[in-house]
Short mmCIF file of C-alpha atoms in Angstrom, two decimals:
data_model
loop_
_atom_site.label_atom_id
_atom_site.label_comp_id
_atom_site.label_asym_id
_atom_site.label_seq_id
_atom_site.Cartn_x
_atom_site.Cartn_y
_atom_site.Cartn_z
CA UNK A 1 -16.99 -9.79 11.76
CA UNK A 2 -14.74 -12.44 12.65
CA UNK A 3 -11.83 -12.63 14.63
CA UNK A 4 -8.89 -14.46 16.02
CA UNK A 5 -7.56 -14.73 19.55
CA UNK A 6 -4.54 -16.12 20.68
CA UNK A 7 -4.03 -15.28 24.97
CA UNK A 8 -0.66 -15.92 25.08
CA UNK A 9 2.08 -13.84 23.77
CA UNK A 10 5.18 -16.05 24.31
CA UNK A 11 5.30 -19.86 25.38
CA UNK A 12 7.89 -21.05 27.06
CA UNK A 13 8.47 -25.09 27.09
CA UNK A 14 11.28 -27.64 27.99
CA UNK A 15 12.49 -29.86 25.04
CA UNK A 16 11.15 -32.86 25.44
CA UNK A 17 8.12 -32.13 26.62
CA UNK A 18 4.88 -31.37 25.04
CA UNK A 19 3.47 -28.02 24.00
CA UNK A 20 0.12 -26.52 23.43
CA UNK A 21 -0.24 -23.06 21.70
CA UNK A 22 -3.96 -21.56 22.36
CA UNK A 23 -6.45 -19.94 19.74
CA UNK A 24 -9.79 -19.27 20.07
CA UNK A 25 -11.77 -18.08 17.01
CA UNK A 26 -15.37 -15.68 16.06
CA UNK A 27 -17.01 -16.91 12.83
CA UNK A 28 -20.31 -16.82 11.62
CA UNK A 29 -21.12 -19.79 9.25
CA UNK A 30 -18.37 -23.11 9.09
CA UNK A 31 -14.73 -21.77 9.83
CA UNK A 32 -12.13 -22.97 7.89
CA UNK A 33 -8.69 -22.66 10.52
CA UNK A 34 -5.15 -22.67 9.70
CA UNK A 35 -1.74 -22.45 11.64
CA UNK A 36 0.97 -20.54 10.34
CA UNK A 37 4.77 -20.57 11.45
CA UNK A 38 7.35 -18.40 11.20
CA UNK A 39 10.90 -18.73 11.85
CA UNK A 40 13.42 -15.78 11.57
CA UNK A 41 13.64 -13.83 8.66
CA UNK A 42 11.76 -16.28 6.96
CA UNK A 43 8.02 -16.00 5.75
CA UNK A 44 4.66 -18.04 6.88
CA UNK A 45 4.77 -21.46 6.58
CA UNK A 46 1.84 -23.32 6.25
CA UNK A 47 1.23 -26.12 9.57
CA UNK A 48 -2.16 -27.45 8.78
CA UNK A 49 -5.74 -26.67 8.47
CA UNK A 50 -9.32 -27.67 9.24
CA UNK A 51 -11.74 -27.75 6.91
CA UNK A 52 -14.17 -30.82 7.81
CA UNK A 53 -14.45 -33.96 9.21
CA UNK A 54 -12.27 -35.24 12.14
CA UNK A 55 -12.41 -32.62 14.70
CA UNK A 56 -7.76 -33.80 15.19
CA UNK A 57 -5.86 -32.29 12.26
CA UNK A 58 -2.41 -33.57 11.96
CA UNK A 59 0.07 -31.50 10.08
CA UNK A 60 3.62 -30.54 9.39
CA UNK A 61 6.59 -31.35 11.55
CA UNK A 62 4.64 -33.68 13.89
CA UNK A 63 2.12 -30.74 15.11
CA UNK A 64 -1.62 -31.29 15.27
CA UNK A 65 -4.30 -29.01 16.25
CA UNK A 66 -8.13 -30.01 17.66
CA UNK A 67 -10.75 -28.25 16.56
CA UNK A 68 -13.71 -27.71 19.47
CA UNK A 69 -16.73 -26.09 17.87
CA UNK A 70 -18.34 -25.97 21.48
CA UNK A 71 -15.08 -23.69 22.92
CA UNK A 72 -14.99 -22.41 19.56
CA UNK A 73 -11.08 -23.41 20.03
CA UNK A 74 -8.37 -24.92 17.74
CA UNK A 75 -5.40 -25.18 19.96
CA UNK A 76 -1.77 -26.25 18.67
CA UNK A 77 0.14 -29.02 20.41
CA UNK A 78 2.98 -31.23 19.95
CA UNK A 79 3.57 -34.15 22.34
CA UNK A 80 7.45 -33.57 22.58
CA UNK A 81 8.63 -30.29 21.57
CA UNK A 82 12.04 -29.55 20.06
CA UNK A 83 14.36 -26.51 20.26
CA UNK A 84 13.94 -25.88 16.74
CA UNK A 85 10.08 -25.13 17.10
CA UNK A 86 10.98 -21.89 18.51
CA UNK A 87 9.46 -19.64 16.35
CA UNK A 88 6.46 -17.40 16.32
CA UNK A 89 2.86 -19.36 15.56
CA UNK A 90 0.07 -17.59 14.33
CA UNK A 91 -3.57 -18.81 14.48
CA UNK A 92 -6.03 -17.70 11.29
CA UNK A 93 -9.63 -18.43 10.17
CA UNK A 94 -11.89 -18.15 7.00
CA UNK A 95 -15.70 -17.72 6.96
CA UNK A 96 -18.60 -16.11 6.07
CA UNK A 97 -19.82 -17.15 2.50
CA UNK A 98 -17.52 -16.69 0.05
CA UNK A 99 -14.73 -15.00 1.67
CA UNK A 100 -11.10 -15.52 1.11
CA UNK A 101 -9.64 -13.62 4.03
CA UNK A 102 -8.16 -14.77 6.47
CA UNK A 103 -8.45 -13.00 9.66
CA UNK A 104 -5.11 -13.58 11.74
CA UNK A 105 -4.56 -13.90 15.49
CA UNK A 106 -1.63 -11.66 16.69
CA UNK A 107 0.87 -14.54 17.03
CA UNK A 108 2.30 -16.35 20.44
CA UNK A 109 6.25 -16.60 20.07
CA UNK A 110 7.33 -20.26 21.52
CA UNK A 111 10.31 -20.30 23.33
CA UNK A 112 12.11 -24.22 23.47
CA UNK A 113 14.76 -24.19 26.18
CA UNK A 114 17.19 -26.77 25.89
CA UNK I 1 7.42 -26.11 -7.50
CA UNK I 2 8.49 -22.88 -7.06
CA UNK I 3 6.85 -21.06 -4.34
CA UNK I 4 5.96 -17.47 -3.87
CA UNK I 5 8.77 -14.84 -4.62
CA UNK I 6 8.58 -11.18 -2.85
CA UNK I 7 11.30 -8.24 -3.95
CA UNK I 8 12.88 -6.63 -2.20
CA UNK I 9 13.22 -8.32 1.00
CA UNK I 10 13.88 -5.27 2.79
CA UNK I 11 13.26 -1.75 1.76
CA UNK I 12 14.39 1.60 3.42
CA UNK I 13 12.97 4.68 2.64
CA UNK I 14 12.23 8.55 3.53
CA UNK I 15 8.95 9.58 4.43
CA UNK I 16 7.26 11.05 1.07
CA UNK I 17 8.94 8.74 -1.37
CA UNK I 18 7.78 5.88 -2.98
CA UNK I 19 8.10 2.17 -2.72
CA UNK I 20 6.83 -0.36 -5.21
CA UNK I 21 6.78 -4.02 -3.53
CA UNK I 22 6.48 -6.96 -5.74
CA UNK I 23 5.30 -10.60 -5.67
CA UNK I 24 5.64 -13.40 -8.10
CA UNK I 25 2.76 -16.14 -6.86
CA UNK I 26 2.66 -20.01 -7.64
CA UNK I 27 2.57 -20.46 -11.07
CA UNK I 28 -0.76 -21.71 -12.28
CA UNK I 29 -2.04 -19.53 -8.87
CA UNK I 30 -5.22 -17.41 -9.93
CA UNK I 31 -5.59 -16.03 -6.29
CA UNK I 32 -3.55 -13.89 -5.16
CA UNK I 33 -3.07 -11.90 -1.37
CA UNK I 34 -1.80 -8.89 0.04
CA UNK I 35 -0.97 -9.15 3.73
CA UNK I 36 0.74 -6.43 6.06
CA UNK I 37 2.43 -6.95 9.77
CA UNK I 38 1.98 -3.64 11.23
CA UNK I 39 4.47 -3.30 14.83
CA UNK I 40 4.22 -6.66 15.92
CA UNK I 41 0.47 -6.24 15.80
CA UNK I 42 -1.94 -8.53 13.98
CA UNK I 43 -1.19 -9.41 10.05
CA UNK I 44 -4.32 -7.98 8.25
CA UNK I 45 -5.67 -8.67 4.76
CA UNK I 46 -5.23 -5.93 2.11
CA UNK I 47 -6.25 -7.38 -1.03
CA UNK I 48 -7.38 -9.93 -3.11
CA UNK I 49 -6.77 -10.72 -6.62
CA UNK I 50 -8.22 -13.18 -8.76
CA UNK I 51 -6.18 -13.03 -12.30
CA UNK I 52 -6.05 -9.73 -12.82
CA UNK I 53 -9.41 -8.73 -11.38
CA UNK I 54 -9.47 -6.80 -7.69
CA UNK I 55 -11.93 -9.45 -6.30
CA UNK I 56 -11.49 -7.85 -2.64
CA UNK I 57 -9.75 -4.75 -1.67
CA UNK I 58 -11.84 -3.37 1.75
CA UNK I 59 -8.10 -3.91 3.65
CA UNK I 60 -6.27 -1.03 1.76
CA UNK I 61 -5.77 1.72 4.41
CA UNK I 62 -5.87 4.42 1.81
CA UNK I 63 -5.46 5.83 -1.29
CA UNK I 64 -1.82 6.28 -0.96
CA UNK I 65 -1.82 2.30 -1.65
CA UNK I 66 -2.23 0.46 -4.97
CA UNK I 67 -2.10 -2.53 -6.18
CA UNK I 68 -1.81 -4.16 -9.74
CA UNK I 69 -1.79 -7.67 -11.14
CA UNK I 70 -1.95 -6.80 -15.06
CA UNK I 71 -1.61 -9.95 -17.23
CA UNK I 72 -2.74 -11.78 -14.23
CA UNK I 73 0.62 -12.63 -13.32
CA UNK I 74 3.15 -11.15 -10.64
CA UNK I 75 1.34 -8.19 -8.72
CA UNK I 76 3.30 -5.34 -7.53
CA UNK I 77 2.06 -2.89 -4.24
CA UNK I 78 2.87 1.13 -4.78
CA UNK I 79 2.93 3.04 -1.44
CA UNK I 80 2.87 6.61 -2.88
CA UNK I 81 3.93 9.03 -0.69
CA UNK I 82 4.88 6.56 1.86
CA UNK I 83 4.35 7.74 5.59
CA UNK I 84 5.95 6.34 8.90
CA UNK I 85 2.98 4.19 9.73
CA UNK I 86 3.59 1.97 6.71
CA UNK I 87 6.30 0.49 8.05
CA UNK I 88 5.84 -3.17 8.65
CA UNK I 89 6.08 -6.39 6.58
CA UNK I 90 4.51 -6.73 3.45
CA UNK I 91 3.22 -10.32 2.42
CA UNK I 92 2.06 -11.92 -0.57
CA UNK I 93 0.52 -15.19 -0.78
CA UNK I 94 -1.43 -17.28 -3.79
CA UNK I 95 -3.49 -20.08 -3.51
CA UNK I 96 -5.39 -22.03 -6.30
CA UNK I 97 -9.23 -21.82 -6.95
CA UNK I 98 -11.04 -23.22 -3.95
CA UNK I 99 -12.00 -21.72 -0.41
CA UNK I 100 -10.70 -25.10 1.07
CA UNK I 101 -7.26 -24.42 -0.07
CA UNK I 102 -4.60 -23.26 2.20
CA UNK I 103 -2.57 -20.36 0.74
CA UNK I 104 0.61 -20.13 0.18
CA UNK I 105 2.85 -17.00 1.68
CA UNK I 106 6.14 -15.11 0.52
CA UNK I 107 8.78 -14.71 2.75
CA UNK I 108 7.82 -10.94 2.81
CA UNK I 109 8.98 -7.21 2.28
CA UNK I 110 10.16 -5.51 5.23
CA UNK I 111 9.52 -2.05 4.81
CA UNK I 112 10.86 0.85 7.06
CA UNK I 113 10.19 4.48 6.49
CA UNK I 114 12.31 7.09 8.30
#
């Protein structure tokens, strides 16, 4: 079975500086890993994704994520975080052959203070 | 484009009725995703539709859940009698035909049962 861990339940960070939300992921087979978003009342946003190839994914408001297949880690960071990236981040991966779930993390809420 | 629609956004209702969620995916979308965000816990796969064919439906807690894509369109979610556990937020996402895609999500149903 696969599964999704993200340690942290909140993340607090100064503007201006940069940020790094954890996630480390089970999978048997290649994983396919995505970060989600969510800002109040609003639904999932898509961030970015690994699929193949260069182990740094850059994606959506100036976030990128590294995938480590030896920590079995895809951590989020941003070098200079803003106040409006408070929101709550979720980590997810797909494996196994064939499968379209996606087996979430239970979220880390990051906190910019001005 | 237009992206995924849910309705309501929030529901409210009794234990023992019924609620009927809905979700309009991308158009052109053959995959479609039921999600649910139980008390803050982790959001966990219901179902899977591919046009109007249940291609994956081991998340659905019970029988008092179902779900229905006819035409292979919008898909609706029937919680029937709905119980206090249920409460939580409902999410639909749709993504096109390959495992490498990302999917897209709905802003989701909130649904509380008192």
């Amino acid at each position: 079975a696969q599964s999704v861990a993200q340690p942290e339940d909140q993340v607090n960070v100064a503007e201006g500086n940069p940020l790094t939300v954890k996630c480390t992921y089970s999978v048997s087979g290649n994983p396919y890993l995505f970060w989600y978003v969510q800002y109040p009342n609003r639904g999932l946003q898509f961030l970015l994704k690994y699929i193949t190839g260069d182990n740094l994914v850059k994606g959506s408001y100036g976030f990128e994520a590294e995938f480590n297949k030896s920590q079995t880690s895809f951590h989020l960071k941003k070098p200079s975080a803003l106040v409006s990236d408070s929101a709550l981040y979720f980590c997810a991966v797909r494996g196994g052959a064939g499968s379209y779930q996606l087996t979430f993390g239970k979220g880390t809420k990051l906190s910019v203070i001005p | 484009e237009a992206g995924v629609t849910q309705f309501p956004s929030h529901s409210v209702i009794e234990k023992g009725q019924t609620v009927t969620l809905r979700c309009d995916p991308i158009s052109g979308h053959d995959n479609l995703y039921w999600y649910r965000r139980v008390m803050g816990k982790e959001i966990k796969f219901l179902l899977h539709f591919v046009k109007e064919s249940k291609q994956d439906e081991s998340g659905m807690p019970n029988n008092r859940f179902l779900a229905e894509r006819t035409g292979g369109t919008y898909s609706t979610l029937k919680v029937q009698p709905a119980e206090l556990e249920d409460s939580g937020v409902y999410f639909c996402a749709s993504s096109q035909a390959q495992l490498r895609d990302g999917y897209t999500f709905g802003s989701g149903t909130r649904l509380t049962v008192v």
